[in-house]
mmCIF file of C-alpha atoms in Angstrom:
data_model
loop_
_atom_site.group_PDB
_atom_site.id
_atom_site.type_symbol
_atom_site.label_atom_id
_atom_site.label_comp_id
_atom_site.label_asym_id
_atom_site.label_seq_id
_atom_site.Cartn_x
_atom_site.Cartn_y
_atom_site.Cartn_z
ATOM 1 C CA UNK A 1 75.884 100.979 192.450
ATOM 2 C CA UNK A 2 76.996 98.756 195.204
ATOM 3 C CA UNK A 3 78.883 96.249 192.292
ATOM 4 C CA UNK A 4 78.196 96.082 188.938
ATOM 5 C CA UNK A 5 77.033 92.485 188.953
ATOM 6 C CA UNK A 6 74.405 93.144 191.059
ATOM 7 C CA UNK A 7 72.570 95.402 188.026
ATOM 8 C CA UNK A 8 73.923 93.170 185.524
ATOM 9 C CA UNK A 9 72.055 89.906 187.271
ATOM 10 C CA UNK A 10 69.007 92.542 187.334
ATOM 11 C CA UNK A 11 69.625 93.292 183.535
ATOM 12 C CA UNK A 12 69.707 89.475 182.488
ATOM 13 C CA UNK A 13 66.737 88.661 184.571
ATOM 14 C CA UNK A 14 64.375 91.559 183.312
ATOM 15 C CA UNK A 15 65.609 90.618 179.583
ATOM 16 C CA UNK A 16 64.969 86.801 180.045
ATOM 17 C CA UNK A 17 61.527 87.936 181.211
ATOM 18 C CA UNK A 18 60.809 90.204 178.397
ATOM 19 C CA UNK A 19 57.242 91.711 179.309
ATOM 20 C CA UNK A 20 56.181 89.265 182.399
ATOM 21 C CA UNK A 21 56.285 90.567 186.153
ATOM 22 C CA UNK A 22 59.692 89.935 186.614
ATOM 23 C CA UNK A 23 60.061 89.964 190.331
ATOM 24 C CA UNK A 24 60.404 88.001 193.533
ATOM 25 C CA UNK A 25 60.097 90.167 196.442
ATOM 26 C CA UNK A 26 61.267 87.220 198.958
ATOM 27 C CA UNK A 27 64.575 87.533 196.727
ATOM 28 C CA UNK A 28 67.683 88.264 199.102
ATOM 29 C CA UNK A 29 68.492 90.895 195.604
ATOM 30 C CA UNK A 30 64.948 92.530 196.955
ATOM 31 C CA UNK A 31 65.664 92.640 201.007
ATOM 32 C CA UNK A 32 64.478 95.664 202.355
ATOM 33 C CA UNK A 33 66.202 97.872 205.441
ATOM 34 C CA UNK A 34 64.983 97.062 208.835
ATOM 35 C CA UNK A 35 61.765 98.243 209.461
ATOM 36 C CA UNK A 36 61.159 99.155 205.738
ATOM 37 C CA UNK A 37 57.845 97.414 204.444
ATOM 38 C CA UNK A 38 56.641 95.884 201.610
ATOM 39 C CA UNK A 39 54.440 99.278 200.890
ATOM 40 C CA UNK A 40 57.162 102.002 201.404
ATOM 41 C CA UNK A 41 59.440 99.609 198.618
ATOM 42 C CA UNK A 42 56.577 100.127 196.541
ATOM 43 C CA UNK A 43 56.292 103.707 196.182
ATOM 44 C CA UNK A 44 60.128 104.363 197.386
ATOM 45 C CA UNK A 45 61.358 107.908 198.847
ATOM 46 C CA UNK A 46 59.500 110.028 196.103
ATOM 47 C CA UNK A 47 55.865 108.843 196.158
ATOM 48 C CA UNK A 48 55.620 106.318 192.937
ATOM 49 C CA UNK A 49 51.999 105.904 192.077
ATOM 50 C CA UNK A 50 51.642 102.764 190.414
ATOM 51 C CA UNK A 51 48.549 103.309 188.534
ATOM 52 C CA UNK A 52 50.180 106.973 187.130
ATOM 53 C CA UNK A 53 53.487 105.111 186.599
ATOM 54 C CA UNK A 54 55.498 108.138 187.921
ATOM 55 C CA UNK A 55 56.662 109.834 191.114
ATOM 56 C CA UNK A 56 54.552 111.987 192.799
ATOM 57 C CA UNK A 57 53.801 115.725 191.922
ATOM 58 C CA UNK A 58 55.459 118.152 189.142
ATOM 59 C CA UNK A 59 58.056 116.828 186.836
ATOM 60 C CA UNK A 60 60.211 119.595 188.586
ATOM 61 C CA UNK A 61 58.894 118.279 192.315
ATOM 62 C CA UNK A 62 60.405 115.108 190.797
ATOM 63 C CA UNK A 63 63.688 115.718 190.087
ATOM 64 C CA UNK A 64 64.210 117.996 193.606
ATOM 65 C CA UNK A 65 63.094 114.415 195.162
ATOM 66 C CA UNK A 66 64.947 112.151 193.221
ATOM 67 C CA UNK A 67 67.972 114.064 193.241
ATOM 68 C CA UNK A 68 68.875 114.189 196.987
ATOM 69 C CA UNK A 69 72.210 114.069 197.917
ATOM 70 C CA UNK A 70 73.622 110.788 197.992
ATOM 71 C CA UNK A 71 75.838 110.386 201.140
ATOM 72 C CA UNK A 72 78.613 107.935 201.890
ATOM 73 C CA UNK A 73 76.735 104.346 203.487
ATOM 74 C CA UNK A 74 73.724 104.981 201.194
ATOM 75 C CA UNK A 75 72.037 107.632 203.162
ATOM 76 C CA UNK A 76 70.450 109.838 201.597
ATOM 77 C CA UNK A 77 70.339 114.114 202.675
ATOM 78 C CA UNK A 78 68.542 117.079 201.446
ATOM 79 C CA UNK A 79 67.199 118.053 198.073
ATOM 80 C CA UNK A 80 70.129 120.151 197.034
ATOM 81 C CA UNK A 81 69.178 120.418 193.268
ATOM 82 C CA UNK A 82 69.870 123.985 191.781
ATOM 83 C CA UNK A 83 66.086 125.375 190.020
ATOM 84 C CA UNK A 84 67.514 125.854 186.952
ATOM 85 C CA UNK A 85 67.997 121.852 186.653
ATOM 86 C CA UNK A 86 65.056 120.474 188.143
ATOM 87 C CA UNK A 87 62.776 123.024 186.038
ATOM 88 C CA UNK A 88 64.065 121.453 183.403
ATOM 89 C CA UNK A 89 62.045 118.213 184.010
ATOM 90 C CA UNK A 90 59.459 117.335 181.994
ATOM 91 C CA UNK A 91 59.777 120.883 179.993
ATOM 92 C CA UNK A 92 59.651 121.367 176.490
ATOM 93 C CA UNK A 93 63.137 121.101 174.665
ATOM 94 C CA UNK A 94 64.552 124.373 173.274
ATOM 95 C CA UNK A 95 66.733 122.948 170.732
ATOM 96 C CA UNK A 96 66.122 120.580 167.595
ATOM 97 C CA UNK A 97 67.421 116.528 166.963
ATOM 98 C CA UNK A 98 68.883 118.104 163.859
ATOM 99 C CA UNK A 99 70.957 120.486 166.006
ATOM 100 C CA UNK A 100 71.852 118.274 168.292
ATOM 101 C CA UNK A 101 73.138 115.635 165.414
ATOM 102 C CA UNK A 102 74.971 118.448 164.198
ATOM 103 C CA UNK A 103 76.486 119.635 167.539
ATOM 104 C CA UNK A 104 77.722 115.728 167.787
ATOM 105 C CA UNK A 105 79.140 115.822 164.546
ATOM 106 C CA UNK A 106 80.980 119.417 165.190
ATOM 107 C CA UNK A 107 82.591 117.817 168.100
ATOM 108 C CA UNK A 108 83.671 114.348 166.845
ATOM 109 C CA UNK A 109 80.972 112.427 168.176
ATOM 110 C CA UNK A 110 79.443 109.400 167.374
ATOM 111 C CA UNK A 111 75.630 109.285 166.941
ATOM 112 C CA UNK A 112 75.748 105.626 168.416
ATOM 113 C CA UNK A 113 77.754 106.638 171.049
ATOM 114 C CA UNK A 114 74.469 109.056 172.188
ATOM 115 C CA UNK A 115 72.170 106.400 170.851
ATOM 116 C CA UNK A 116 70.942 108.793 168.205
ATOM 117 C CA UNK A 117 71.288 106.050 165.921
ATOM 118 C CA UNK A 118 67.724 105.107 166.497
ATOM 119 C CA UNK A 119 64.630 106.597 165.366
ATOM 120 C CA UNK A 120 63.030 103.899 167.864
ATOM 121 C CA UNK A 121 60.474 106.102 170.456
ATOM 122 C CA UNK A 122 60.685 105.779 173.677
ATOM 123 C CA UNK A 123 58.865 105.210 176.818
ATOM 124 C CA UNK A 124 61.296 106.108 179.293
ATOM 125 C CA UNK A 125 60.813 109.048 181.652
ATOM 126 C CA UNK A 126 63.405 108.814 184.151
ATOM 127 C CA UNK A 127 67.624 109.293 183.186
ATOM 128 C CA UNK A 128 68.979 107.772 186.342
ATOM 129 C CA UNK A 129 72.299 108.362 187.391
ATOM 130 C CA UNK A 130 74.471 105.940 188.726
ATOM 131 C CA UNK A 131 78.575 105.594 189.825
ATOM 132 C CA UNK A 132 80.026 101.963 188.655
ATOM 133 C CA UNK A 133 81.443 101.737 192.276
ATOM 134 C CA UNK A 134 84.704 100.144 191.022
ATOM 135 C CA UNK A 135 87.012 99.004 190.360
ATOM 136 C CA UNK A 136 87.717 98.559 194.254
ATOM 137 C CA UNK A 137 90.822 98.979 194.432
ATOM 138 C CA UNK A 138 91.405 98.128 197.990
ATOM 139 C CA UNK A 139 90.501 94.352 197.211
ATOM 140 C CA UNK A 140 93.419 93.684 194.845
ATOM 141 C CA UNK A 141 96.011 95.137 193.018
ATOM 142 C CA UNK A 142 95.923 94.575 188.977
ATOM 143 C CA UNK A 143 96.064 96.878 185.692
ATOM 144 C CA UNK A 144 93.431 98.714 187.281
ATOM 145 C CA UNK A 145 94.481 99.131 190.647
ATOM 146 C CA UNK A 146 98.365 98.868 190.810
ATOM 147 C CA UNK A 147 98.814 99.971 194.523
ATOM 148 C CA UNK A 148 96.512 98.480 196.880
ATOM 149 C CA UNK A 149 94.469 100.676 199.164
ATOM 150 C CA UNK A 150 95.084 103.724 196.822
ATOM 151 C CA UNK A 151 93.152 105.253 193.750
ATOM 152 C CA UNK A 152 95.286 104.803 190.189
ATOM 153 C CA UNK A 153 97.734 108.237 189.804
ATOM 154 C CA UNK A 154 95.967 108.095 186.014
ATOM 155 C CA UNK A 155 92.229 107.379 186.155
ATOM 156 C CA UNK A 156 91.218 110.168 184.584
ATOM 157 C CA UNK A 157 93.589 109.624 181.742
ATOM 158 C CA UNK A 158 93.463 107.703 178.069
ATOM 159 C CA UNK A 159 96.204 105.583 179.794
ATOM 160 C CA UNK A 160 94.009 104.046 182.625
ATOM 161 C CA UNK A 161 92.539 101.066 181.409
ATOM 162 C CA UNK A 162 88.955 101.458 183.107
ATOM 163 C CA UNK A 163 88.837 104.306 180.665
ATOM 164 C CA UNK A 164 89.879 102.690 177.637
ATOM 165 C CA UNK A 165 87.667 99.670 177.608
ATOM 166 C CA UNK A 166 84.743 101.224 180.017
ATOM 167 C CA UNK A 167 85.270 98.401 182.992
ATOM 168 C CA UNK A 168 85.057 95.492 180.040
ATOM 169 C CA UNK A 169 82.096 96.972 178.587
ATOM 170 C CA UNK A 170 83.185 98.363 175.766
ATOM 171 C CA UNK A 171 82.804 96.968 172.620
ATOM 172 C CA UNK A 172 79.231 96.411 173.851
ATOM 173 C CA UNK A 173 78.303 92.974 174.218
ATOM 174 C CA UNK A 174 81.775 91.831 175.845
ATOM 175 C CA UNK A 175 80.075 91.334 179.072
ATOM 176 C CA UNK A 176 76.354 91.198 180.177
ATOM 177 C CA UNK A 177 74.593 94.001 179.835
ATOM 178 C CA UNK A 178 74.275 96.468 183.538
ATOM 179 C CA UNK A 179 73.043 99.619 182.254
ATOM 180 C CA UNK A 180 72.016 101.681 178.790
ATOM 181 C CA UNK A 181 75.286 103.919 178.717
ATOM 182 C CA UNK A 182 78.036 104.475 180.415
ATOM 183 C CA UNK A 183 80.571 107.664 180.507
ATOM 184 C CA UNK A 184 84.545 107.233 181.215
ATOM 185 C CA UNK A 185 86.504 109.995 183.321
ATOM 186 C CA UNK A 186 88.196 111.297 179.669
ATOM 187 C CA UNK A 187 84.960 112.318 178.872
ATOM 188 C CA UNK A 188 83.768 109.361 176.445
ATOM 189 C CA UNK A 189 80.852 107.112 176.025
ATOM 190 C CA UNK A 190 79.549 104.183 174.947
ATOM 191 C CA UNK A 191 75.407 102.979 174.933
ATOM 192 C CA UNK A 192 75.768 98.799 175.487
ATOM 193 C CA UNK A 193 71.709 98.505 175.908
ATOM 194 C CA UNK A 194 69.620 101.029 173.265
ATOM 195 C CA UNK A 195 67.879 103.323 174.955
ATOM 196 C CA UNK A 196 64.239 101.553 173.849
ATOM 197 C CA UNK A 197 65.021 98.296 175.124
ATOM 198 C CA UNK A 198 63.988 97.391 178.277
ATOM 199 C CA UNK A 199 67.014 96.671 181.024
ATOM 200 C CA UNK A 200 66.456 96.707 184.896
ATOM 201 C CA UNK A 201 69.416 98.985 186.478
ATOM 202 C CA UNK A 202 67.174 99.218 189.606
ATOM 203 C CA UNK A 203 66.291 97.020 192.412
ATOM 204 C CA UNK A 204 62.777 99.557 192.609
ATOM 205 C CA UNK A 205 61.677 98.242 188.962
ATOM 206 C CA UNK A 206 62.760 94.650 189.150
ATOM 207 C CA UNK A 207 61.755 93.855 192.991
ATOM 208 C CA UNK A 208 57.989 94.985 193.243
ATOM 209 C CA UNK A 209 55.247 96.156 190.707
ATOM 210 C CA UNK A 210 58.044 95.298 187.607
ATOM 211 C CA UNK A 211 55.166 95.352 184.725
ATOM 212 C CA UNK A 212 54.415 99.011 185.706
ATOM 213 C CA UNK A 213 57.697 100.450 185.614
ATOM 214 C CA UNK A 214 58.925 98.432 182.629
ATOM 215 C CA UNK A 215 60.513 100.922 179.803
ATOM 216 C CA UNK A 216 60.619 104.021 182.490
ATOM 217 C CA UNK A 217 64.251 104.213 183.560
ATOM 218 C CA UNK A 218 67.048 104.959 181.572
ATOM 219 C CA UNK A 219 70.113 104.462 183.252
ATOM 220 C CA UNK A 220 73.680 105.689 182.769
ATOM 221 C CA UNK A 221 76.742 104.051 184.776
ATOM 222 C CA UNK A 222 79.800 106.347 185.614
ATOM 223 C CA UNK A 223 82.730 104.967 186.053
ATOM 224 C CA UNK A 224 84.575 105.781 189.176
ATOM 225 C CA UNK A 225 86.906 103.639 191.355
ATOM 226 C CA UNK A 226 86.465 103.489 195.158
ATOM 227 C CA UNK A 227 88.645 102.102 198.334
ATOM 228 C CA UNK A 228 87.321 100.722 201.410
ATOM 229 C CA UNK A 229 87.694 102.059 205.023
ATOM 230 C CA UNK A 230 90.369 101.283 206.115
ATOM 231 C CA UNK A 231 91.992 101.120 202.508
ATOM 232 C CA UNK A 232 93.863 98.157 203.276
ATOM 233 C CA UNK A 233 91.130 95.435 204.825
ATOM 234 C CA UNK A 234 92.166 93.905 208.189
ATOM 235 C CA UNK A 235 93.289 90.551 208.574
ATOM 236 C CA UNK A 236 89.922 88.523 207.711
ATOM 237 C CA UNK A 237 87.452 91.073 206.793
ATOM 238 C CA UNK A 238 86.779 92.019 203.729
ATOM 239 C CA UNK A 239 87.296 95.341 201.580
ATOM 240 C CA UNK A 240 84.559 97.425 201.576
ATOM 241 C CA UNK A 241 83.963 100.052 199.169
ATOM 242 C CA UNK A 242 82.893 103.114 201.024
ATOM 243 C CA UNK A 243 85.809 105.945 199.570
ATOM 244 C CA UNK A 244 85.257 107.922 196.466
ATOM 245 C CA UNK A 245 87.645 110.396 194.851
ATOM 246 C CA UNK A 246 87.450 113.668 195.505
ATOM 247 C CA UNK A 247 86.414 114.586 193.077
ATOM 248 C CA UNK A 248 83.854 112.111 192.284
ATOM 249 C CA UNK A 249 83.938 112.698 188.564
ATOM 250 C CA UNK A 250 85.916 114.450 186.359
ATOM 251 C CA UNK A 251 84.037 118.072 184.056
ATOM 252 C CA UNK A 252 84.905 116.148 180.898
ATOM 253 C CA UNK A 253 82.905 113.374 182.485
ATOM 254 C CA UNK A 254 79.966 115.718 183.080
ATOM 255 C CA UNK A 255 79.776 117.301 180.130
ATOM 256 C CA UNK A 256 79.532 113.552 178.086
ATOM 257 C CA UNK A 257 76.345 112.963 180.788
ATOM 258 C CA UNK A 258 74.904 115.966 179.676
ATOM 259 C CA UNK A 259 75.020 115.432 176.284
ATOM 260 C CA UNK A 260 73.465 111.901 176.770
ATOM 261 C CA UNK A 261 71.162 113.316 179.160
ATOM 262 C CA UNK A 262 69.919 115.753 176.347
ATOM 263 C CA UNK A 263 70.135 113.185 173.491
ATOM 264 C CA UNK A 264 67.388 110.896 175.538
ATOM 265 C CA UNK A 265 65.766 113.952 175.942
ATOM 266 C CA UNK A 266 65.465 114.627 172.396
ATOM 267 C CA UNK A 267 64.103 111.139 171.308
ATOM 268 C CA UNK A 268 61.635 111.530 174.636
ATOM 269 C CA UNK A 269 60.597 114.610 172.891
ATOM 270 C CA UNK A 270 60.815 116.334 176.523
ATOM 271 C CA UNK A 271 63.768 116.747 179.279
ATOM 272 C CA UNK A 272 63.253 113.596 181.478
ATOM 273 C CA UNK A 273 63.599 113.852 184.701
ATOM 274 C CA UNK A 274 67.424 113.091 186.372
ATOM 275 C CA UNK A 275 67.417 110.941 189.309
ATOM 276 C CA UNK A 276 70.130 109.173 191.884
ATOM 277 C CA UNK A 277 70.189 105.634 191.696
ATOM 278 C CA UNK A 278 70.359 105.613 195.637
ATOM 279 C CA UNK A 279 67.010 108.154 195.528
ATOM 280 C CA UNK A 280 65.376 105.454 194.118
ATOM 281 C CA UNK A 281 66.205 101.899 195.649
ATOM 282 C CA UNK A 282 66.941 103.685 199.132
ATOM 283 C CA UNK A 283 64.081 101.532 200.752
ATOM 284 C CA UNK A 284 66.208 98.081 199.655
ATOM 285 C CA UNK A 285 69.304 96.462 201.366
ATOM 286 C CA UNK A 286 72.879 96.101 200.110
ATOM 287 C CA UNK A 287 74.007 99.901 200.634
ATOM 288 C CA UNK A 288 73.873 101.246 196.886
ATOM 289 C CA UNK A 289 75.604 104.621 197.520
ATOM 290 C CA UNK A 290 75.708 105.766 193.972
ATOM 291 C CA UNK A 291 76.333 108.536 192.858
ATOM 292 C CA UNK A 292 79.448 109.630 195.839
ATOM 293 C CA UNK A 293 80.714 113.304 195.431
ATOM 294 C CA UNK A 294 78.368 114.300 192.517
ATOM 295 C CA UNK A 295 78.864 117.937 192.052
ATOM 296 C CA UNK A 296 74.655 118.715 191.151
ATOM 297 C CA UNK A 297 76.207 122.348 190.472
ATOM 298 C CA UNK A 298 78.738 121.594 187.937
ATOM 299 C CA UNK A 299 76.314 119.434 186.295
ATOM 300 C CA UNK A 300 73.612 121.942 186.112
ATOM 301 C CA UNK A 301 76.757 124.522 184.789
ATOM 302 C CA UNK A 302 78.159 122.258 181.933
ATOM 303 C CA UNK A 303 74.067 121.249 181.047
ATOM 304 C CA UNK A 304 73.327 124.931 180.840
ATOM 305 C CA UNK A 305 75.927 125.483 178.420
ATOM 306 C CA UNK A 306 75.374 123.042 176.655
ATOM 307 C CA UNK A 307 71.782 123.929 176.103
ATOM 308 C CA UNK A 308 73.255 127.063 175.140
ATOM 309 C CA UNK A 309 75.118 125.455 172.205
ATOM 310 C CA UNK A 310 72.059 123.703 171.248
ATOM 311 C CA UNK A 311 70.084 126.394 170.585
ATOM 312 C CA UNK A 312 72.327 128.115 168.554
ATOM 313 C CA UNK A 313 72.810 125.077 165.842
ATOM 314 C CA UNK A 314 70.803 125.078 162.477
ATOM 315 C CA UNK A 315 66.988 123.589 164.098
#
């Protein structure tokens, strides 16, 4: 996402709401692009029918939509998705909860940490995918960020302390909540928001039509630091934060998302289907470029082994 407040300002607003129509389109958090309107924000890139609350066609047809590349300014490319990922969607799951509680526990994991400590069910059917967009470290230089206009030498170490403390949301409840879970670059993770609690991640479920999309997105922030172009800002203007590391996230950092993706899978009782967050607000204003540099590949390579794991513990 553009900047974490922005979701966490969604997040409050959709929980102060609780079930109402939490939205106001003439909002400057809801501006659209130029020469968007008020009917393409509706139904966004991938065809959401309102009435069906989902995207349109196949589960499958879904996820090759809603997982377009995600270019740097927000634009959005190609569906790039390998088949064996977005056939996943909305499929059957080959493994057991059971298995997958013992996989966690075979590798040190905590159940809460997957938010399998919940028998709660669940309504979503989207696991959206987002990058934290910070820290930016061409704005100032602190713990996080010691040399300005450059990316930390150890962010995806235990040392860096983004990782340690998930950008000051870990313990949960430190700071307002911006998403359900979020993944470090050491391949950690922490859920601040259970997964069957309603939080709005998403300018697309908060700005128009909120009722109907209420309880369908799950999202999961990854952290990942960015500088601006130029790195250091020019006398007067402001940092923006348009540079991702190459890159973008670390295969310890995938393989966490995949196991969350297939733990909110497991309480669905299907695979949901993965989205980009910029897929899904690209009809709104304010640039959200998130995810930069995901490599759909790896993820699809670390998922399928994983899978593969899965099916092999006791069901």
């Amino acid at each position: 996402m553009r900047a974490a407040f922005i979701s966490s300002v969604f997040a409050v607003t959709a929980v102060v709401a609780s079930g109402a129509q939490a939205q106001d389109s003439s909002s400057y958090k809801c501006a659209l692009k130029e020469k968007v309107t008020i009917a393409e924000a509706r139904t966004g890139l991938c065809g959401f029918d309102v009435a069906k609350q989902r995207f349109a066609g196949s589960s499958s047809e879904q996820a090759r939509c809603l997982l377009r590349q995600v270019k740097q300014g927000a634009h959005i490319g190609e569906p790039t998705a390998p088949a064996s990922l977005t056939d996943r969607a909305g499929a059957a799951l080959s493994f057991s909860r059971k298995g997958l509680e013992a996989y966690a526990a075979q590798k040190g994991v905590a159940l809460k940490d997957l938010g399998l400590d919940s028998a709660a069910p669940l309504t979503v059917e989207y696991f959206v995918i987002h990058d934290t967009s910070s820290p930016n470290c061409s704005e100032a230089t602190s713990k996080s960020c010691p040399v300005l206009g450059q990316f930390p030498a150890d962010r995806d170490k235990e040392t860096w302390p983004v990782n340690r403390y998930f950008g000051g949301h870990k313990p949960p409840g430190s700071v307002k909540p911006s998403a359900h879970a979020w993944t470090n670059r050491v391949g950690e993770s922490v859920v601040e928001t259970k997964f069957e609690t309603h939080i709005s991640h998403l300018k697309f479920d908060y700005c128009h039509n909120a009722s109907s999309k209420r309880g369908l997105f799950l999202g999961v922030e990854n952290i990942q630091p960015r500088i601006g172009k130029p790195a250091i800002p020019l006398p007067g203007k402001e940092a923006n934060d348009l540079i991702a590391p190459t890159p973008g996230f670390t295969e310890a950092q995938y393989r966490r998302l995949a196991l969350l993706y297939a733990a909110a899978s497991a309480r669905r009782g299907h695979w949901l289907v993965p989205a980009f967050h910029a897929v899904i607000d690209t009809k709104y204003g304010d640039g959200h470029d998130d995810p930069q540099n995901f490599d759909i590949v790896l993820f699809d390579r670390v998922l399928t082994e994983l899978v593969g794991s899965l099916e092999a513990m006791p069901k």
